[in-house]
Amino acid sequence: MTEVMLHIYDVTNSGSDNTNNTIVQINRIFKDGIGLGGIFHSAVQVYGEDEWSFGFCEQGTGVFSCPARKNPMYTYRECIVLGKTNLSKFKVNQILRELSREWPGNCYDLLSKNCNHFCNEFCERLGVPKLPGWVNRFANAGDTAVEIAETTAVRFRQAKTEIVTASKVAYRFLAGITSNNNNSNNNIGLDSPGNRNNNSPRFQQPSWFKNLVAAGAKPSTSTTTTLENEKPQLLQKQESQV
């Protein structure tokens, strides 16, 4: 068994003294003052004098090591003993080789796949507790905010598509009813007592729908009267032929 230690640094590699000092002040206020969190780099030390962490690079693995507590890019803050691992040094080296393949440098993301995420996974495989929540809380909060924004945007687009589709269906439905109504009214004599099919259901127009029907679709009373006057003449003609 051997101890697993977590080394934590203030992120002060911006290249600007003012920015670096601001980050240090933020970490003092939000971590030291109220225990919320801050902007930190972390690395894990197990078996030996080196610590292991993860960072960005264009090619190859992002997993790297340096002498414990002496990363030149950051300002050292503190060490936390996470526990002891039962794994052998050979097994730990095997885990590091696996992580080196699984964590290429070009997949680094400040919010969703940074050095703290790497250390969490490394500790999990070593069988010791993960990092304290405050170490990566700012990154997790930012990643959650981005995810919520993306999800909201997707749902908004889906809702917009559904509204447009529903509008099209409603329009086609109303247009079909109007067309059928016009065709029925254009069939002269269809509603006369001799030709009406009592078994055929008819569309009962509500008052609001009548405004959608064109004025020309109403049946002509003069045409109906003419047809009614022609019926006796047709009957007389048929009797003379008999």
XYZ file of C-alpha atoms in Angstrom:
242
model
C 0.000 0.000 0.000
C 1.113 3.532 -0.693
C -0.305 7.004 -0.166
C -2.061 8.895 -2.962
C -1.557 12.652 -2.721
C -3.329 15.423 -4.576
C -1.316 18.565 -5.321
C -3.302 21.740 -5.991
C -2.091 24.925 -7.689
C -3.535 28.355 -8.373
C -3.830 28.776 -12.152
C -1.412 31.620 -12.821
C -0.209 30.952 -16.372
C -2.134 33.692 -18.189
C 0.985 35.670 -19.106
C -0.383 38.752 -17.366
C 0.593 39.645 -13.809
C -2.676 41.523 -13.301
C -4.729 38.518 -14.429
C -2.683 36.097 -12.346
C -3.072 38.285 -9.262
C -6.814 38.510 -9.891
C -7.092 34.704 -10.058
C -5.184 34.370 -6.788
C -7.529 36.886 -5.149
C -10.589 35.028 -6.505
C -9.295 31.758 -5.076
C -8.645 33.367 -1.700
C -12.131 34.838 -1.535
C -14.187 31.965 -2.925
C -12.167 29.067 -1.530
C -10.403 30.336 1.566
C -13.110 32.833 2.477
C -16.392 31.007 1.840
C -15.257 27.514 0.788
C -17.043 27.606 -2.547
C -14.218 26.920 -4.984
C -11.884 28.619 -7.405
C -9.684 28.222 -10.471
C -7.227 25.416 -9.784
C -4.840 22.969 -11.413
C -4.387 19.559 -9.832
C -2.020 16.587 -10.102
C -1.787 13.160 -8.466
C 1.325 11.702 -6.859
C 1.616 7.956 -6.276
C 4.760 5.779 -6.094
C 7.757 7.992 -6.620
C 8.602 11.667 -6.649
C 6.594 12.708 -9.689
C 3.035 13.953 -9.999
C 0.720 13.163 -12.936
C -1.758 15.439 -14.638
C -3.325 16.343 -17.968
C -3.119 19.324 -20.325
C -3.608 20.461 -23.894
C -1.304 19.592 -26.790
C -1.980 19.342 -30.515
C -0.566 15.840 -30.967
C -0.045 12.845 -28.718
C -1.168 12.256 -25.188
C -2.099 15.062 -22.837
C -0.968 13.056 -19.788
C 2.329 14.315 -18.387
C 4.438 14.227 -15.226
C 6.763 16.607 -13.431
C 8.483 16.712 -10.017
C 5.832 16.852 -7.294
C 4.859 20.358 -6.126
C 7.121 21.954 -8.743
C 5.006 22.533 -11.840
C 6.560 25.734 -13.245
C 3.346 26.881 -14.950
C 1.321 27.390 -11.771
C 1.556 28.643 -8.191
C 1.607 25.839 -5.635
C -1.174 25.987 -3.051
C -1.569 22.818 -0.965
C -1.433 19.024 -0.721
C -4.319 16.711 0.216
C -3.795 13.055 1.115
C -6.677 11.174 -0.503
C -5.912 7.764 0.994
C -3.903 4.656 0.219
C -4.066 2.401 -2.807
C -3.715 -1.358 -2.691
C -2.437 -1.489 -6.243
C 1.168 -2.378 -7.003
C 3.564 -0.033 -8.747
C 3.357 -2.252 -11.849
C -0.437 -1.972 -11.882
C -0.289 1.809 -11.408
C 2.084 2.138 -14.359
C -0.299 0.019 -16.419
C -3.178 2.368 -15.533
C -1.065 5.376 -16.545
C -0.335 3.795 -19.930
C -4.053 3.215 -20.455
C -4.909 6.780 -19.477
C -2.229 8.105 -21.813
C -4.014 6.431 -24.730
C -7.489 7.500 -23.580
C -6.650 11.172 -22.919
C -5.102 12.763 -26.035
C -4.043 16.357 -25.625
C -6.319 17.688 -28.368
C -9.449 16.587 -26.457
C -8.703 18.976 -23.592
C -11.646 21.184 -22.679
C -11.530 23.782 -19.931
C -15.064 23.006 -18.708
C -15.695 19.333 -19.467
C -12.296 17.580 -19.732
C -9.552 19.345 -17.821
C -6.776 18.317 -15.435
C -9.214 17.938 -12.528
C -11.407 15.538 -14.511
C -8.297 13.495 -15.299
C -7.239 13.343 -11.649
C -10.755 12.244 -10.679
C -10.604 9.325 -13.086
C -7.068 8.411 -12.041
C -8.094 8.372 -8.363
C -11.131 6.263 -9.142
C -8.940 3.627 -10.803
C -6.528 3.744 -7.860
C -9.440 3.016 -5.531
C -9.178 6.184 -3.457
C -11.702 9.028 -2.935
C -12.140 11.562 -5.713
C -11.141 15.216 -5.519
C -12.950 17.498 -3.058
C -15.859 19.217 -4.763
C -14.438 22.730 -4.447
C -11.415 21.881 -6.638
C -13.413 21.716 -9.873
C -16.671 23.407 -8.886
C -16.274 26.433 -11.159
C -15.641 24.251 -14.222
C -18.578 21.981 -13.382
C -20.871 24.983 -12.937
C -19.763 26.400 -16.295
C -20.215 23.071 -18.051
C -23.713 22.714 -16.582
C -24.638 26.220 -17.739
C -23.453 25.461 -21.274
C -25.387 22.181 -21.321
C -28.581 23.875 -20.128
C -28.235 26.576 -22.781
C -27.707 23.992 -25.529
C -30.638 21.875 -24.334
C -32.900 24.924 -24.199
C -31.919 25.890 -27.742
C -32.657 22.372 -29.026
C -36.047 22.279 -27.306
C -36.906 25.704 -28.704
C -36.097 24.556 -32.240
C -38.194 21.401 -31.737
C -41.130 23.422 -30.417
C -40.869 25.821 -33.357
C -40.917 22.906 -35.821
C -43.939 21.338 -34.108
C -45.836 24.642 -34.195
C -45.149 25.091 -37.916
C -46.189 21.505 -38.656
C -49.392 21.838 -36.645
C -50.227 25.084 -38.449
C -49.780 23.397 -41.829
C -52.012 20.480 -40.822
C -54.705 22.838 -39.537
C -54.557 24.887 -42.719
C -54.908 21.790 -44.911
C -57.787 20.530 -42.786
C -59.713 23.784 -43.058
C -58.918 24.113 -46.757
C -60.193 20.559 -47.356
C -63.449 21.241 -45.530
C -63.979 24.429 -47.505
C -63.305 22.624 -50.778
C -65.713 19.810 -49.926
C -68.381 22.313 -48.946
C -67.994 24.186 -52.234
C -68.237 20.937 -54.224
C -71.393 19.921 -52.404
C -73.071 23.246 -53.068
C -72.081 23.177 -56.719
C -73.899 19.841 -57.246
C -77.278 21.338 -58.315
C -80.313 19.645 -56.808
C -78.284 17.595 -54.355
C -80.300 18.961 -51.443
C -83.703 18.638 -53.128
C -86.172 16.303 -51.400
C -86.045 13.781 -54.263
C -82.240 13.513 -54.443
C -81.085 13.967 -50.839
C -79.392 10.928 -49.297
C -80.726 10.792 -45.763
C -77.907 8.447 -44.724
C -75.060 10.791 -45.743
C -73.664 12.859 -42.919
C -73.348 16.553 -43.579
C -70.805 18.953 -42.213
C -72.517 21.374 -39.877
C -70.741 24.677 -40.224
C -70.246 26.605 -36.999
C -70.880 30.302 -37.165
C -67.189 31.212 -37.122
C -66.432 28.877 -40.025
C -69.031 30.458 -42.307
C -66.779 33.480 -42.594
C -64.100 31.274 -44.183
C -66.363 30.109 -47.018
C -66.320 32.270 -50.115
C -69.475 34.189 -50.874
C -69.723 32.500 -54.271
C -70.003 29.094 -52.640
C -73.593 29.755 -51.462
C -76.274 27.893 -53.481
C -78.175 29.921 -56.063
C -81.900 30.216 -55.282
C -82.754 31.165 -58.878
C -81.176 27.980 -60.219
C -83.092 25.873 -57.731
C -86.370 27.595 -58.693
C -85.738 26.979 -62.402
C -85.133 23.296 -61.841
C -88.293 22.978 -59.785
C -90.290 24.609 -62.655
C -88.760 22.238 -65.201
C -89.858 19.076 -63.344
C -93.552 19.174 -64.497
C -92.463 19.637 -68.119
C -90.203 16.586 -67.905
C -93.024 14.494 -66.477
C -95.446 15.596 -69.234
C -92.853 14.727 -71.888
C -92.368 11.256 -70.467
C -96.167 10.631 -70.376
C -96.580 11.651 -74.024
C -93.828 9.249 -75.017
C -95.596 6.414 -73.216
